[in-house]
Tab-separated table of C-alpha atoms and ligand atoms in Angstrom:
chain	number	residue	atom	x	y	z
K	1084	MET	CA	-19.651	11.103	10.650
K	1085	SER	CA	-18.566	8.463	13.141
K	1086	GLN	CA	-15.558	8.674	14.964
K	1087	ILE	CA	-13.907	11.905	15.406
K	1088	TYR	CA	-12.764	13.620	12.305
K	1089	MET	CA	-10.992	17.036	12.497
K	1090	SER	CA	-10.027	17.423	8.800
K	1091	GLY	CA	-11.650	19.993	6.327
K	1092	LYS	CA	-12.985	17.910	3.447
K	1093	LYS	CA	-13.663	14.070	4.256
K	1094	LEU	CA	-11.117	12.218	2.370
K	1095	PHE	CA	-12.294	9.391	0.115
K	1096	ILE	CA	-9.231	9.462	-2.168
K	1097	PRO	CA	-6.827	6.777	-1.947
K	1098	GLY	CA	-4.271	8.208	0.288
K	1099	PRO	CA	-3.819	10.215	2.507
K	1100	THR	CA	-6.656	8.813	4.257
K	1101	GLU	CA	-8.675	10.063	7.383
K	1102	VAL	CA	-6.720	10.118	10.483
K	1103	ARG	CA	-8.591	9.597	13.692
K	1104	ALA	CA	-8.266	12.582	16.216
K	1105	GLU	CA	-6.515	10.503	18.892
K	1106	ILE	CA	-3.731	9.813	16.301
K	1107	LEU	CA	-3.394	13.465	15.531
K	1108	ASP	CA	-3.046	14.139	19.427
K	1109	GLU	CA	-0.150	11.631	19.491
K	1110	MET	CA	1.534	13.645	16.887
K	1111	SER	CA	1.627	16.650	19.123
K	1112	LYS	CA	3.376	15.039	21.848
K	1113	PRO	CA	6.710	16.847	23.024
K	1114	MET	CA	9.885	15.567	21.575
K	1115	ILE	CA	12.250	13.064	23.192
K	1116	GLY	CA	15.827	12.419	22.449
K	1117	HIS	CA	16.227	9.771	19.785
K	1118	ARG	CA	19.252	8.153	21.401
K	1119	THR	CA	17.522	7.833	24.940
K	1120	GLU	CA	16.193	4.907	26.804
K	1121	GLU	CA	12.486	6.238	26.436
K	1122	PHE	CA	13.056	6.265	22.617
K	1123	GLY	CA	14.345	2.634	22.597
K	1124	GLN	CA	11.215	1.606	24.660
K	1125	LEU	CA	8.923	3.253	22.144
K	1126	PHE	CA	10.562	1.574	19.222
K	1127	GLY	CA	10.808	-1.727	20.874
K	1128	ARG	CA	7.167	-1.664	21.819
K	1129	ILE	CA	6.245	-1.071	18.257
K	1130	LYS	CA	8.319	-3.862	16.704
K	1131	PRO	CA	6.212	-7.024	17.817
K	1132	LYS	CA	3.110	-5.237	16.867
K	1133	LEU	CA	4.261	-4.652	13.387
K	1134	GLN	CA	5.054	-8.286	13.203
K	1135	GLN	CA	1.449	-8.945	13.900
K	1136	LEU	CA	0.152	-6.580	11.367
K	1137	PHE	CA	2.548	-8.347	8.791
K	1138	TYR	CA	1.919	-11.873	10.034
K	1139	THR	CA	5.694	-12.545	9.933
K	1140	GLN	CA	8.723	-13.239	12.314
K	1141	ASN	CA	10.747	-11.150	10.097
K	1142	ASP	CA	12.104	-7.641	11.067
K	1143	CYS	CA	9.624	-4.922	10.252
K	1144	LEU	CA	11.658	-1.934	9.554
K	1145	ILE	CA	10.401	1.794	9.901
K	1146	SER	CA	11.426	4.697	7.739
K	1147	THR	CA	9.799	8.005	8.336
K	1148	SER	CA	9.911	8.662	4.552
K	1149	SER	CA	7.214	7.666	2.394
K	1150	GLY	CA	6.778	4.215	0.855
K	1151	SER	CA	8.841	4.992	-2.400
K	1152	GLY	CA	11.734	4.963	-0.140
K	1153	PHE	CA	11.382	1.203	0.808
K	1154	MET	CA	10.769	0.640	-2.971
K	1155	GLU	CA	14.135	2.036	-3.806
K	1156	ALA	CA	15.649	0.237	-0.829
K	1157	SER	CA	14.268	-3.115	-2.041
K	1158	ILE	CA	15.691	-2.542	-5.542
K	1159	ARG	CA	19.170	-1.270	-4.358
K	1160	ASN	CA	19.530	-4.008	-1.710
K	1161	CYS	CA	18.140	-6.855	-3.612
K	1162	VAL	CA	19.098	-6.761	-7.255
K	1163	SER	CA	22.483	-7.656	-8.753
K	1164	LYS	CA	21.616	-9.598	-11.852
K	1165	LYS	CA	18.272	-8.501	-13.157
K	1166	VAL	CA	14.771	-7.771	-11.688
K	1167	LEU	CA	11.494	-8.636	-13.233
K	1168	ASN	CA	8.874	-6.125	-12.743
K	1169	CYS	CA	5.250	-6.866	-13.049
K	1170	VAL	CA	3.198	-4.010	-14.566
K	1171	CYS	CA	-0.534	-3.734	-14.611
K	1172	GLY	CA	-0.929	-0.047	-13.781
K	1173	ALA	CA	1.077	3.131	-12.574
K	1174	PHE	CA	2.740	1.703	-9.673
K	1175	GLY	CA	3.959	-1.359	-11.174
K	1176	LYS	CA	5.486	0.958	-13.611
K	1177	LYS	CA	6.885	2.815	-10.827
K	1178	TRP	CA	8.887	-0.404	-9.774
K	1179	HIS	CA	10.416	-0.437	-13.090
K	1180	SER	CA	11.250	3.187	-13.112
K	1181	ILE	CA	12.885	2.925	-9.811
K	1182	ALA	CA	14.902	-0.151	-11.028
K	1183	LEU	CA	16.013	2.024	-14.111
K	1184	ALA	CA	16.864	4.893	-12.143
K	1185	CYS	CA	18.957	2.847	-9.816
K	1186	GLY	CA	20.903	1.563	-12.768
K	1187	LYS	CA	19.827	-1.939	-12.582
K	1188	GLU	CA	19.076	-4.307	-15.484
K	1189	ALA	CA	15.305	-4.676	-15.483
K	1190	GLU	CA	12.702	-6.351	-17.485
K	1191	LYS	CA	8.802	-6.099	-17.476
K	1192	ILE	CA	5.710	-8.233	-17.708
K	1193	ASP	CA	3.432	-5.816	-19.197
K	1194	VAL	CA	-0.234	-6.503	-19.130
K	1195	GLU	CA	-3.258	-4.095	-19.990
K	1196	TRP	CA	-4.025	-1.862	-17.126
K	1197	GLY	CA	-6.875	-3.280	-15.293
K	1198	SER	CA	-5.915	-6.841	-15.850
K	1199	ALA	CA	-4.253	-8.952	-13.251
K	1200	ILE	CA	-0.671	-10.415	-13.302
K	1201	LYS	CA	-1.163	-14.064	-13.649
K	1202	PRO	CA	1.263	-16.556	-12.035
K	1203	GLU	CA	2.064	-18.397	-15.370
K	1204	ARG	CA	3.447	-15.164	-16.739
K	1205	ILE	CA	6.012	-14.903	-13.865
K	1206	ASP	CA	6.742	-18.705	-14.132
K	1207	GLU	CA	7.501	-18.422	-17.648
K	1208	LYS	CA	10.022	-15.490	-17.317
K	1209	LEU	CA	11.776	-17.085	-14.078
K	1210	SER	CA	12.214	-20.355	-15.765
K	1211	SER	CA	15.175	-18.642	-17.775
K	1212	ASN	CA	17.035	-18.227	-14.438
K	1213	GLU	CA	18.114	-14.715	-15.442
K	1214	TYR	CA	16.553	-12.791	-12.459
K	1215	ASP	CA	17.291	-12.383	-8.847
K	1216	ALA	CA	13.950	-10.476	-7.924
K	1217	VAL	CA	10.527	-10.187	-8.763
K	1218	CYS	CA	8.665	-6.895	-7.991
K	1219	ILE	CA	4.971	-6.699	-7.766
K	1220	THR	CA	2.184	-4.426	-6.517
K	1221	HIS	CA	-0.541	-5.966	-4.414
K	1222	CYS	CA	-3.104	-3.611	-4.785
K	1223	GLU	CA	-2.564	-1.384	-7.920
K	1224	THR	CA	-4.350	1.735	-6.865
K	1225	SER	CA	-4.340	3.378	-10.053
K	1226	THR	CA	-6.967	0.807	-11.262
K	1227	GLY	CA	-8.372	-0.601	-8.130
K	1228	LEU	CA	-6.944	-4.235	-8.791
K	1229	LEU	CA	-5.665	-6.656	-6.489
K	1230	ASN	CA	-3.199	-9.075	-8.016
K	1231	PRO	CA	-3.390	-12.752	-6.905
K	1232	LEU	CA	-0.724	-12.791	-4.251
K	1233	LYS	CA	-1.524	-16.193	-3.008
K	1234	GLU	CA	-1.062	-17.979	-6.489
K	1235	ILE	CA	1.980	-15.873	-7.338
K	1236	SER	CA	3.629	-17.061	-4.148
K	1237	GLU	CA	3.142	-20.738	-5.226
K	1238	VAL	CA	5.171	-19.929	-8.207
K	1239	MET	CA	7.737	-18.039	-6.301
K	1240	LYS	CA	8.291	-21.280	-4.127
K	1241	LYS	CA	9.691	-23.045	-7.092
K	1242	TYR	CA	12.334	-20.392	-7.326
K	1243	PRO	CA	14.037	-20.159	-3.869
K	1244	ASP	CA	16.899	-17.898	-5.088
K	1245	VAL	CA	14.764	-15.137	-6.351
K	1246	LEU	CA	13.436	-12.615	-3.921
K	1247	PHE	CA	9.769	-11.774	-3.812
K	1248	LEU	CA	9.249	-7.936	-3.305
K	1249	VAL	CA	5.936	-6.823	-2.743
K	1250	ASP	CA	4.306	-3.199	-2.770
K	1251	ALA	CA	1.411	-3.460	-0.369
K	1252	VAL	CA	1.271	0.331	0.000
K	1253	SER	CA	-2.636	0.474	-0.574
K	1254	SER	CA	-3.467	-2.819	0.862
K	1255	LEU	CA	-1.671	-3.775	3.873
K	1256	GLY	CA	-3.650	-3.143	6.905
K	1257	GLY	CA	-7.070	-3.311	5.009
K	1258	THR	CA	-6.288	-6.779	3.487
K	1259	LYS	CA	-4.781	-9.644	5.028
K	1260	ILE	CA	-1.284	-10.407	3.770
K	1261	GLU	CA	0.517	-13.387	5.651
K	1262	VAL	CA	3.994	-12.467	4.713
K	1263	ASP	CA	5.515	-15.617	6.208
K	1264	LYS	CA	3.070	-17.960	4.639
K	1265	LEU	CA	3.381	-16.232	1.234
K	1266	GLY	CA	7.152	-16.312	1.685
K	1267	ILE	CA	7.580	-12.400	0.943
K	1268	ASP	CA	11.049	-11.243	1.314
K	1269	ILE	CA	10.268	-7.573	1.254
K	1270	CYS	CA	6.613	-6.432	1.995
K	1271	LEU	CA	6.366	-2.597	2.158
K	1272	THR	CA	3.572	0.041	3.012
K	1273	SER	CA	3.061	3.456	3.589
K	1274	GLY	CA	1.322	4.968	6.651
K	1275	GLN	CA	-0.968	7.179	4.641
K	1276	LYS	CA	-3.396	4.365	3.248
K	1277	ALA	CA	-5.091	1.488	5.032
K	1278	VAL	CA	-2.969	1.866	8.196
K	1279	ALA	CA	-4.470	5.372	8.623
K	1280	LEU	CA	-1.583	7.429	9.918
K	1281	PRO	CA	-0.371	10.951	8.709
K	1282	SER	CA	1.700	10.724	5.402
K	1283	GLY	CA	5.629	10.503	6.225
K	1284	ILE	CA	6.049	7.020	7.571
K	1285	ALA	CA	6.794	3.580	5.540
K	1286	LEU	CA	6.957	0.132	7.004
K	1287	ALA	CA	8.652	-2.909	5.472
K	1288	SER	CA	9.079	-6.498	6.639
K	1289	VAL	CA	12.524	-7.873	5.605
K	1290	SER	CA	13.562	-11.580	5.533
K	1291	GLN	CA	16.880	-12.981	6.215
K	1292	LYS	CA	17.295	-13.878	2.577
K	1293	ALA	CA	16.847	-10.376	1.705
K	1294	TYR	CA	19.604	-9.163	4.296
K	1295	ASP	CA	21.909	-12.078	2.862
K	1296	LYS	CA	21.389	-10.832	-0.624
K	1297	ALA	CA	22.148	-7.216	0.427
K	1298	LYS	CA	25.471	-8.551	2.022
K	1299	THR	CA	26.703	-9.522	-1.541
K	1300	ILE	CA	25.721	-6.166	-3.194
K	1301	LYS	CA	27.917	-3.059	-3.425
K	1302	GLY	CA	26.237	0.318	-4.000
K	1303	ARG	CA	23.386	-0.092	-1.546
K	1304	GLY	CA	23.575	3.640	-1.092
K	1305	TYR	CA	23.525	5.243	2.310
K	1306	TYR	CA	19.934	6.235	3.561
K	1307	PHE	CA	18.237	2.980	2.627
K	1308	ASP	CA	21.194	0.489	3.248
K	1309	LEU	CA	19.091	-2.279	4.728
K	1310	LEU	CA	22.186	-3.720	6.723
K	1311	GLU	CA	22.494	-0.332	8.443
K	1312	LEU	CA	19.008	-0.292	9.104
K	1313	LYS	CA	19.020	-3.683	10.770
K	1314	LYS	CA	22.002	-3.030	12.756
K	1315	SER	CA	19.973	0.024	14.443
K	1316	TYR	CA	16.606	-1.820	14.476
K	1317	ASP	CA	18.447	-4.751	16.558
K	1318	LYS	CA	19.214	-1.901	19.135
K	1319	ASN	CA	15.812	-0.512	19.201
K	1320	GLN	CA	17.151	2.511	17.119
K	1321	THR	CA	17.353	4.183	13.752
K	1322	PRO	CA	20.445	5.201	11.962
K	1323	TYR	CA	19.276	8.838	11.748
K	1324	THR	CA	16.835	11.025	13.458
K	1325	PRO	CA	13.367	9.726	12.607
K	1326	SER	CA	10.078	11.606	12.723
K	1327	ILE	CA	9.360	10.890	16.551
K	1328	SER	CA	5.788	12.099	16.218
K	1329	HIS	CA	5.077	9.378	13.601
K	1330	LEU	CA	6.189	6.758	16.042
K	1331	TYR	CA	4.067	7.825	18.619
K	1332	ALA	CA	1.296	7.715	16.281
K	1333	LEU	CA	2.214	4.455	15.060
K	1334	ASP	CA	2.433	3.148	18.550
K	1335	ARG	CA	-1.015	4.210	19.444
K	1336	GLN	CA	-2.518	3.205	16.101
K	1337	THR	CA	-1.073	-0.326	16.109
K	1338	ASP	CA	-2.706	-0.952	19.652
K	1339	TYR	CA	-6.019	0.229	18.083
K	1340	ILE	CA	-5.768	-1.930	15.089
K	1341	LEU	CA	-4.601	-5.020	17.113
K	1342	ASN	CA	-6.534	-4.753	20.168
K	1343	GLU	CA	-9.260	-2.331	19.939
K	1344	GLU	CA	-10.691	-3.116	16.159
K	1345	GLY	CA	-9.001	-6.481	15.808
K	1346	LEU	CA	-7.303	-7.518	12.531
K	1347	GLU	CA	-10.084	-9.794	11.332
K	1348	ASN	CA	-12.802	-7.103	11.988
K	1349	ARG	CA	-10.644	-4.544	10.189
K	1350	PHE	CA	-10.311	-6.800	7.085
K	1351	ASN	CA	-14.112	-7.707	7.057
K	1352	ARG	CA	-14.899	-4.082	7.354
K	1353	HIS	CA	-12.781	-3.264	4.311
K	1354	ARG	CA	-14.482	-6.086	2.538
K	1355	GLN	CA	-17.975	-4.870	3.572
K	1356	MET	CA	-17.305	-1.300	2.329
K	1357	ALA	CA	-15.808	-2.662	-0.960
K	1358	MET	CA	-19.025	-4.683	-1.436
K	1359	MET	CA	-21.263	-1.651	-0.569
K	1360	THR	CA	-19.329	0.400	-3.060
K	1361	ARG	CA	-19.658	-2.384	-5.956
K	1362	THR	CA	-23.320	-2.576	-5.456
K	1363	TRP	CA	-23.778	0.982	-5.413
K	1364	ALA	CA	-21.898	1.313	-8.591
K	1365	LYS	CA	-24.042	-1.434	-10.301
K	1366	LYS	CA	-27.229	-0.264	-9.063
K	1367	ARG	CA	-26.304	3.098	-10.841
K	1368	GLY	CA	-25.664	1.284	-14.069
K	1369	MET	CA	-21.731	1.560	-13.867
K	1370	GLU	CA	-19.110	-1.219	-14.289
K	1371	MET	CA	-16.027	-1.815	-12.290
K	1372	PHE	CA	-12.797	-1.184	-14.243
K	1373	PRO	CA	-10.571	-3.926	-12.974
K	1374	GLU	CA	-10.878	-7.510	-14.284
K	1375	ALA	CA	-13.757	-9.453	-12.789
K	1376	GLY	CA	-12.594	-11.261	-9.621
K	1377	TYR	CA	-9.526	-9.160	-8.934
K	1378	GLU	CA	-11.320	-5.924	-7.420
K	1379	SER	CA	-9.584	-4.462	-4.426
K	1380	ASP	CA	-11.214	-4.287	-1.050
K	1381	THR	CA	-9.382	-0.960	-0.366
K	1382	VAL	CA	-10.105	1.200	-3.564
K	1383	SER	CA	-12.811	0.721	-6.050
K	1384	CYS	CA	-12.155	1.846	-9.572
K	1385	ILE	CA	-15.311	2.590	-11.651
K	1386	ILE	CA	-15.918	3.156	-15.184
K	1387	ASN	CA	-17.595	6.459	-16.082
K	1388	THR	CA	-20.279	4.705	-18.113
K	1389	LYS	CA	-22.486	7.665	-17.972
K	1390	ASN	CA	-19.943	10.124	-19.227
K	1391	ILE	CA	-20.621	12.173	-16.367
K	1392	ASP	CA	-18.480	15.495	-15.884
K	1393	LEU	CA	-16.392	14.274	-12.970
K	1394	LYS	CA	-14.770	17.729	-12.490
K	1395	ALA	CA	-18.157	19.182	-11.845
K	1396	VAL	CA	-18.922	16.243	-9.559
K	1397	LYS	CA	-15.698	16.896	-7.696
K	1398	GLN	CA	-16.479	20.591	-7.199
K	1399	LYS	CA	-20.135	19.986	-6.211
K	1400	ILE	CA	-19.340	17.242	-3.498
K	1401	GLY	CA	-16.473	19.384	-2.511
K	1402	ASN	CA	-18.964	22.017	-1.576
K	1403	LYS	CA	-20.599	19.584	0.893
K	1404	GLY	CA	-17.310	18.712	2.543
K	1405	TYR	CA	-15.876	15.690	0.600
K	1406	LEU	CA	-12.696	15.211	-1.419
K	1407	PHE	CA	-13.883	13.369	-4.490
K	1408	ASP	CA	-11.298	11.290	-6.870
K	1409	THR	CA	-11.547	11.905	-10.477
K	1410	GLY	CA	-9.510	8.739	-11.295
K	1411	TYR	CA	-5.976	8.259	-12.029
K	1412	ARG	CA	-4.779	10.892	-14.288
K	1413	LYS	CA	-2.414	8.941	-16.351
K	1414	LEU	CA	-4.862	5.953	-16.604
K	1415	ASN	CA	-7.733	8.285	-17.932
K	1416	GLU	CA	-5.266	9.844	-20.303
K	1417	LYS	CA	-4.394	6.573	-21.663
K	1418	LEU	CA	-8.192	5.463	-21.886
K	1419	ASN	CA	-8.858	8.808	-23.454
K	1420	GLU	CA	-6.348	8.315	-26.283
K	1421	ASP	CA	-7.665	4.954	-26.822
K	1422	GLY	CA	-11.160	6.307	-27.154
K	1423	LYS	CA	-12.365	4.434	-24.148
K	1424	GLN	CA	-14.474	5.607	-21.283
K	1425	THR	CA	-12.471	6.955	-18.310
K	1426	THR	CA	-12.749	6.197	-14.567
K	1427	PHE	CA	-13.068	7.595	-11.158
K	1428	ARG	CA	-12.186	5.919	-7.869
K	1429	ILE	CA	-13.809	5.684	-4.464
K	1430	ALA	CA	-11.309	4.684	-1.758
K	1431	HIS	CA	-12.754	2.926	1.195
K	1432	MET	CA	-9.500	2.259	3.241
K	1433	GLY	CA	-8.158	3.016	6.612
K	1434	ASP	CA	-10.493	4.142	9.574
K	1435	ILE	CA	-13.479	5.397	7.705
K	1436	GLN	CA	-16.537	3.084	8.939
K	1437	GLU	CA	-19.279	1.828	6.610
K	1438	GLU	CA	-21.643	4.509	7.918
K	1439	ASP	CA	-19.191	7.157	6.636
K	1440	LEU	CA	-19.047	5.443	3.319
K	1441	ALA	CA	-23.010	5.149	3.162
K	1442	ASN	CA	-23.182	8.690	3.838
K	1443	TYR	CA	-20.718	9.677	1.132
K	1444	LEU	CA	-22.339	7.139	-1.472
K	1445	ASN	CA	-25.722	8.792	-0.517
K	1446	GLU	CA	-24.411	12.268	-1.314
K	1447	LEU	CA	-22.665	11.026	-4.440
K	1448	GLN	CA	-25.528	9.698	-6.027
K	1449	ASN	CA	-27.111	13.318	-6.341
K	1450	TYR	CA	-24.278	13.964	-8.891
K	1451	ILE	CA	-23.604	10.641	-10.359
C	2102	PLP	C1	0.496	0.969	-4.848
C	2102	PLP	C2	1.330	2.229	-4.528
C	2102	PLP	N1	2.678	2.009	-4.477
C	2102	PLP	C3	3.478	3.017	-4.183
C	2102	PLP	C4	3.069	4.275	-3.876
C	2102	PLP	C5	3.938	5.477	-3.481
C	2102	PLP	O1	3.887	5.537	-2.095
C	2102	PLP	P1	4.464	6.791	-1.476
C	2102	PLP	O2	3.715	7.974	-1.957
C	2102	PLP	O3	4.271	6.644	-0.035
C	2102	PLP	O4	5.708	6.906	-1.732
C	2102	PLP	C6	1.610	4.475	-3.945
C	2102	PLP	C7	1.137	5.836	-3.624
C	2102	PLP	O5	-0.035	6.275	-4.030
C	2102	PLP	C8	0.892	3.381	-4.278
C	2102	PLP	O6	-0.568	3.513	-4.234
């Protein structure tokens, strides 16, 4: 294995992903007070680096929760009339469940899982003027599909009063997302995916338009009130005690991503790993699950065309020290019900290198 892994099984699942040893070391640094000067310096150092990672001038808020926290924050702070949720897999469905759980009026665009959300579908819905926000999943982790954010952003530009809320949990840090160019109002991600941090931290860029909307909304809740988060952010603080260990890790990892690996190299590495995986699958007579042309660079979802016993594969490759993903359970249940072939996933996101993936695929082909 290249780099410095300390985990038991090597993780080829779509999160949590492998965390480099030096990042794990950061997590064991002694605590500091979260109201101290030292903490303010740490927080202040991280902010501009996140802006680079998100390609934005917007604030990049940090929450030491998982990414779902910022999904809930987006809904609670940005929806008053009605939200349009784009569903092409499990995580699009999650947007809708969160909206309903928060008592918001919500409607869905539902496409077959594995298909992409096409911009025309959004345009058609928004022309009714009923919505104040659109929620979309960039990389639909359950199906390995990447939605066409750029084309969708062109449609969003026609509706400047509608907020554009993007779940980039399994893409940001592995795939370029130019938040300002795309006009994204909230772009959120979780640390445990392509950013390669231990789970328990989430990041979200928030536009002025999103803050302005929040000002008009009652019942924003307490923990994820964007206006409270902003007040603290401007003072290099958090409203409540954060996981300081995660902030140390984020400080180091953003240096690594921006200055040691470099963003473009990181995106290219993810692209290379995706190509390797697709070629490998094709050579073995298997097909990709997502609609052609919309395959993700961070996670590959492959149809089990040979009807291989995936649980047995998991067991066997587990004995060799790898954690195999037998596919997204609800997707496979759905496919089973429809009498279709099920899927499995190979995640190639975060800090694993081409060599690591090559070794994994080499081992995997003994069983698949
Ligand atoms: C696309 C996507 N959105 C949201 C989530 C939820 O993120 P978290 O588990 O960090 O709350 C996940 C988790 O796998 C995901 O893949």
